[in-house]
Short mmCIF file of C-alpha atoms in Angstrom, two decimals:
data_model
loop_
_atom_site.label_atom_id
_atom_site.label_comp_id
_atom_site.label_asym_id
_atom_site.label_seq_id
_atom_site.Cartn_x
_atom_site.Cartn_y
_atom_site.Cartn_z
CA UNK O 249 12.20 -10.74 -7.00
CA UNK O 250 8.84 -8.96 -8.20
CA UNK O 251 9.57 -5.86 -9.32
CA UNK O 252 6.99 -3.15 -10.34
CA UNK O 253 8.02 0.12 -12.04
CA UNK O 254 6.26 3.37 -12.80
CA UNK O 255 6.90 5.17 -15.65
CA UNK O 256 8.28 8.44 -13.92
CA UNK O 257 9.30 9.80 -10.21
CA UNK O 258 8.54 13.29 -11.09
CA UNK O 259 5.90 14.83 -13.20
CA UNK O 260 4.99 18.76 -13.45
CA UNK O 261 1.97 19.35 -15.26
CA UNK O 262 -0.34 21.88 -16.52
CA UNK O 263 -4.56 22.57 -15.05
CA UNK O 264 -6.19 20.65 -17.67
CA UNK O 265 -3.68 18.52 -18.99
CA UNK O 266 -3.83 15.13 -19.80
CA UNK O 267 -1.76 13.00 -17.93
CA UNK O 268 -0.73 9.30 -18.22
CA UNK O 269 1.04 7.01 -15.30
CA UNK O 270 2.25 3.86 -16.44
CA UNK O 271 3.10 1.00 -14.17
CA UNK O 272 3.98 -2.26 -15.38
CA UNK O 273 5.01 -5.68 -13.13
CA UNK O 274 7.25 -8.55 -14.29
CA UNK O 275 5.54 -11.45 -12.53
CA UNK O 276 2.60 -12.14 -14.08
CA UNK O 277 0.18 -11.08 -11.22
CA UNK O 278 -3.85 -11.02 -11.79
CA UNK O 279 -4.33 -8.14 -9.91
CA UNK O 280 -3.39 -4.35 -9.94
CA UNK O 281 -3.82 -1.09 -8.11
CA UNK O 282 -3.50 2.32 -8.38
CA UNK O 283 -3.14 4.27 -5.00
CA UNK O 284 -2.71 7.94 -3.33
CA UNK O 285 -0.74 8.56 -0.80
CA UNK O 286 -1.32 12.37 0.48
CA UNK O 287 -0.17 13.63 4.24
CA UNK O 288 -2.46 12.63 7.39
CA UNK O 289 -4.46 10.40 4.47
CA UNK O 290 -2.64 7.65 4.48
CA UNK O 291 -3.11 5.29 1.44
CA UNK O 292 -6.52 5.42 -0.77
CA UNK O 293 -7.30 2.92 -3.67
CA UNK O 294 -8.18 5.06 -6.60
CA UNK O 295 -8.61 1.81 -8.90
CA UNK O 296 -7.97 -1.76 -9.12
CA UNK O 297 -8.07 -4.29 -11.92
CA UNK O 298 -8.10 -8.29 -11.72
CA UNK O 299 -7.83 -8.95 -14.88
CA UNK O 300 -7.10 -7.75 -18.32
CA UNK O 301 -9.57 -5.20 -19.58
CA UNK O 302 -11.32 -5.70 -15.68
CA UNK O 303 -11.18 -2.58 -13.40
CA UNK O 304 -13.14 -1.97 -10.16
CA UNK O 305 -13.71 1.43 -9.27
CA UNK O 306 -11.50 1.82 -5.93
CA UNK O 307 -12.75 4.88 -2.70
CA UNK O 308 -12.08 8.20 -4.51
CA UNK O 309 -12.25 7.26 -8.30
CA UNK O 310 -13.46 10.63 -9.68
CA UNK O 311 -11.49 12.69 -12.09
CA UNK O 312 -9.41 9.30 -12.89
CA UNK O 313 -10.08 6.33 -15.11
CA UNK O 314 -7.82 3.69 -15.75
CA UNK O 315 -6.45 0.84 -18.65
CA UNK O 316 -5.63 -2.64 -18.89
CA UNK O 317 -4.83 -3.78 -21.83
CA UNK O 318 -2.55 -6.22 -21.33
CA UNK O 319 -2.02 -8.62 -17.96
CA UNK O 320 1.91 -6.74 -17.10
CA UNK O 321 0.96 -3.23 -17.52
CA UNK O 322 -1.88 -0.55 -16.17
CA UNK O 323 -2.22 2.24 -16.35
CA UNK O 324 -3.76 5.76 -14.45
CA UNK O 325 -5.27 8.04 -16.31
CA UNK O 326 -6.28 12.20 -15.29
CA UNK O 327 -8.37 13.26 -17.98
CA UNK O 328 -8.00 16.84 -16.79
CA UNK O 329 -5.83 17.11 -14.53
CA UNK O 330 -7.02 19.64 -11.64
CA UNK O 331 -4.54 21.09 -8.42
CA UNK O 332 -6.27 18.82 -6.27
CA UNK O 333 -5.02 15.64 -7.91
CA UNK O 334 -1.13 17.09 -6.83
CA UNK O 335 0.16 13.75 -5.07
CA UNK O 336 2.29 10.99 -4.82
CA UNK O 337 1.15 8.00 -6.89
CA UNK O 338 1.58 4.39 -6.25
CA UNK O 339 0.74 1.49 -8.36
CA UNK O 340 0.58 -2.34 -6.54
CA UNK O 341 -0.02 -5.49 -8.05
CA UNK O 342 -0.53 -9.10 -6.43
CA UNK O 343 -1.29 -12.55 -6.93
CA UNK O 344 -4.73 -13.64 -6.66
CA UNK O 345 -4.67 -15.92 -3.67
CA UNK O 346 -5.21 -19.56 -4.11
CA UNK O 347 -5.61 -20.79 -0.41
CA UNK O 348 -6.86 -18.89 2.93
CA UNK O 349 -3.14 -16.76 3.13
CA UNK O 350 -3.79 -13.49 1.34
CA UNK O 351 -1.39 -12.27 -0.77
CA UNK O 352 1.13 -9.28 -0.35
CA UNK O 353 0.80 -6.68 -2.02
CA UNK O 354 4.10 -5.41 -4.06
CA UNK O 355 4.67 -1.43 -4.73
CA UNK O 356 6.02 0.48 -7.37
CA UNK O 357 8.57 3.53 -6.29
CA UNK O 358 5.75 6.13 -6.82
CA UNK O 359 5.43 9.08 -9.09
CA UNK O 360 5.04 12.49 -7.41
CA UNK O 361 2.80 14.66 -9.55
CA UNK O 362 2.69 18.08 -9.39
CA UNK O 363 -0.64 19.76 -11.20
CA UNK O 364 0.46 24.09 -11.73
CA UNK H 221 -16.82 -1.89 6.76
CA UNK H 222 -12.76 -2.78 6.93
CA UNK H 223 -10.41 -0.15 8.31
CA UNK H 224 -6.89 0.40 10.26
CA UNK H 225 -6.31 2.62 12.80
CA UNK H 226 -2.96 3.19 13.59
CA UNK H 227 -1.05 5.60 15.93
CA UNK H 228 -0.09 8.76 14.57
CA UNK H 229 2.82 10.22 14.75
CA UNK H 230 6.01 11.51 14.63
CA UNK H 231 7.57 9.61 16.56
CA UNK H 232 11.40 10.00 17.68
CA UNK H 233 13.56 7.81 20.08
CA UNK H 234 16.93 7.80 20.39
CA UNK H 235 19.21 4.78 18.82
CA UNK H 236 18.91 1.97 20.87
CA UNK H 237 15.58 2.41 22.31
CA UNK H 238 12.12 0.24 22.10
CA UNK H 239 9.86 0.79 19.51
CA UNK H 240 5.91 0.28 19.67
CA UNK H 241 3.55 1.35 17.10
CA UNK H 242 -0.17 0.09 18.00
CA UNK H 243 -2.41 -0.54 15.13
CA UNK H 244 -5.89 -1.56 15.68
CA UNK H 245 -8.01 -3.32 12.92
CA UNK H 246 -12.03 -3.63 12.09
CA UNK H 247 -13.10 -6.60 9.55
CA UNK H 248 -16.08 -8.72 8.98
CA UNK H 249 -13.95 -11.82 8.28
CA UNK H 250 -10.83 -13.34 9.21
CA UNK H 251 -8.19 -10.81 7.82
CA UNK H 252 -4.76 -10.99 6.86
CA UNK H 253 -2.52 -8.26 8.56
CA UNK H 254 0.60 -6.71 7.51
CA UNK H 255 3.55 -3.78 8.21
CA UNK H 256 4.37 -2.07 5.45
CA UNK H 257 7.89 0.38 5.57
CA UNK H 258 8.13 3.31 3.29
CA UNK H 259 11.53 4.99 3.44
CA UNK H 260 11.91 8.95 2.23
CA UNK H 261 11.94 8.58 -1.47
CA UNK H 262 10.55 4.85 -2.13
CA UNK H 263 7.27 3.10 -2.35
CA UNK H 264 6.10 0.90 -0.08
CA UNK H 265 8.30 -2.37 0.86
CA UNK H 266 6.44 -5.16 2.91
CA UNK H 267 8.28 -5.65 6.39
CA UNK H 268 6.27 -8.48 8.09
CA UNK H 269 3.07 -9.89 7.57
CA UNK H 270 0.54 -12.88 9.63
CA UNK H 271 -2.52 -14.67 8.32
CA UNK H 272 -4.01 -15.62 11.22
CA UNK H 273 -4.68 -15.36 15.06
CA UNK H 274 -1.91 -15.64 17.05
CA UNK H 275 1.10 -15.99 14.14
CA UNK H 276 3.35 -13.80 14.41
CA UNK H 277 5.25 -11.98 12.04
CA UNK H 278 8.95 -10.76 12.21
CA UNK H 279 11.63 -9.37 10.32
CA UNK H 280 14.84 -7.38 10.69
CA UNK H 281 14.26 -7.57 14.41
CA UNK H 282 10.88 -5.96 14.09
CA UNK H 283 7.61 -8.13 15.45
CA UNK H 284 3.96 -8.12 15.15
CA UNK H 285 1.34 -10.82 16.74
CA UNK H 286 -2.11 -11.09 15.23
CA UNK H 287 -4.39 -10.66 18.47
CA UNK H 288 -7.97 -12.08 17.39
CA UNK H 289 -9.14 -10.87 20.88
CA UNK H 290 -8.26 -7.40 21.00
CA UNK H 291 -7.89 -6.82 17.22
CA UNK H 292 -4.69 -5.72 17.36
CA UNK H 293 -1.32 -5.79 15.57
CA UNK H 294 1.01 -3.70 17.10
CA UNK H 295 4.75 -3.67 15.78
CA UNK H 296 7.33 -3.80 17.88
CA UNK H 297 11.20 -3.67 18.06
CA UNK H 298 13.68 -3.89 21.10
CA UNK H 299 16.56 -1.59 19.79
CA UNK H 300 15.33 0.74 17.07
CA UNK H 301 18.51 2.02 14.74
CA UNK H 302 19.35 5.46 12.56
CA UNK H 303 18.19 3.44 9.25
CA UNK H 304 15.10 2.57 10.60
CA UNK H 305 13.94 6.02 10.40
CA UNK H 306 10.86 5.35 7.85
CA UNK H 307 6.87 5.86 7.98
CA UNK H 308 5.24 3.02 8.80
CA UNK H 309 1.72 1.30 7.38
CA UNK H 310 -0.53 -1.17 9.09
CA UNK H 311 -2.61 -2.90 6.32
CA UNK H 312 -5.16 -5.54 6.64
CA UNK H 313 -6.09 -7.96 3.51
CA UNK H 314 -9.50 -9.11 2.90
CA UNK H 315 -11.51 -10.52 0.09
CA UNK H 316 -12.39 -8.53 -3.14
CA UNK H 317 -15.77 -8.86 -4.51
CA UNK H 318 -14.93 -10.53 -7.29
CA UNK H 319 -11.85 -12.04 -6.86
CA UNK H 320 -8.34 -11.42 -5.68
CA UNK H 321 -8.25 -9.24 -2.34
CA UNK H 322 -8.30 -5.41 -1.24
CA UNK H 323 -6.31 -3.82 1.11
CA UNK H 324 -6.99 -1.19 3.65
CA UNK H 325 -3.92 0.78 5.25
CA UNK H 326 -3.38 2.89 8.14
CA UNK H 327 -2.65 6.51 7.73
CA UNK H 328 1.20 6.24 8.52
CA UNK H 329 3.40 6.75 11.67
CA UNK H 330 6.32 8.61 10.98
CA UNK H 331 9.31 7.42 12.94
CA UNK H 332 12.69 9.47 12.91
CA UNK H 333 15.76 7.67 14.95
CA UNK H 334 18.28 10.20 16.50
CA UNK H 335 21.70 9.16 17.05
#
């Protein structure tokens, strides 16, 4: 079974802090994302990565940047973290597709952040 | 560009009763289309997925058919149960720029099953 895992469920943090989510997947996938998930929003890609040290800049990118340093793990990064950024975080990763199916996505359990 | 529209919600039915949530889809190519279930606490678990027009998907007793013509994908289940209480996605999957392939979700249905 793929299995992706974030680094934490819960985080409180401080206006202005730095803040790191980790999310790392055990099946070798090519491509990652970083999602979030607010009420009557839905799902929004933040950033996405296809490749080590490759990242795409996602629909709402600002105030985050993220890492991929190696294939397994990547990581979200809030430089200075504001109240507005207070969500719940989910990281994805999937195969690229080698034929016309397209691939499913796989999620992480999310990491609800909570910016005082 | 690509985008999911999806009924909103809440939605509550009793046990036992029949479950449709429509989801409508927009894409400039041939999409794939997938149901994604998110139960209170957890990320987001795929439920059923098709690739093209007229599969259909189904799993757990829930169904979906990909419908080209009306660009549609609307779940469906004949006798919804207590632990199907979830929020549900509607996704579609189309090509990344580069390489590999985005997705685009609905905003969520929220479906609560009363005994």
């Amino acid at each position: 079974d793929v299995k992706v895992t974030q680094s934490s469920r819960y985080l409180v943090k401080r206006t202005g802090e730095k803040v790191f989510l980790e999310c790392v997947q055990d099946m070798d996938h090519e491509n990652m994302f970083w999602y979030r998930q607010d009420p009557g929003l839905g799902l929004r890609l933040i950033y996405f990565s296809y490749d080590v040290k490759m990242k795409e800049k996602g629909d709402i990118p600002e105030g985050y940047s993220v890492s991929r340093e190696k294939k397994e793990r990547f990581s979200l990064i809030l430089e200075s973290a504001s109240t507005n950024q207070t969500s719940m975080y989910l990281c994805a990763s999937s195969l690229i597709p080698h034929s016309e199916a397209r691939e499913t996505q796989y999620f992480g359990p999310g990491t609800r952040l909570l910016v005082l | 560009g690509d985008s999911v529209t999806q009924m909103e919600g809440p939605v509550t039915l009793s046990e036992e009763a029949f479950l449709t949530i429509n989801c409508t889809y927009t894409a400039t190519g041939y999409p794939s289309l997938f149901w994604y279930v998110q139960y209170p606490g957890e990320g987001l678990q795929l439920l059923l997925k098709a690739t093209k027009a007229d599969d259909k998907g189904s799993n757990k007793g829930f169904e979906a058919t990909y419908r080209k013509e009306t660009t549609s994908f609307h779940l469906e289940k004949g006798s919804v149960q207590v632990s199907d209480s979830a929020v549900y996605f509607c996704a579609l999957s189309d090509r990344l720029k580069n390489t590999g392939n985005q997705f685009y979700f609905g905003t969520g249905t929220s479906l609560t099953v009363i005994p």
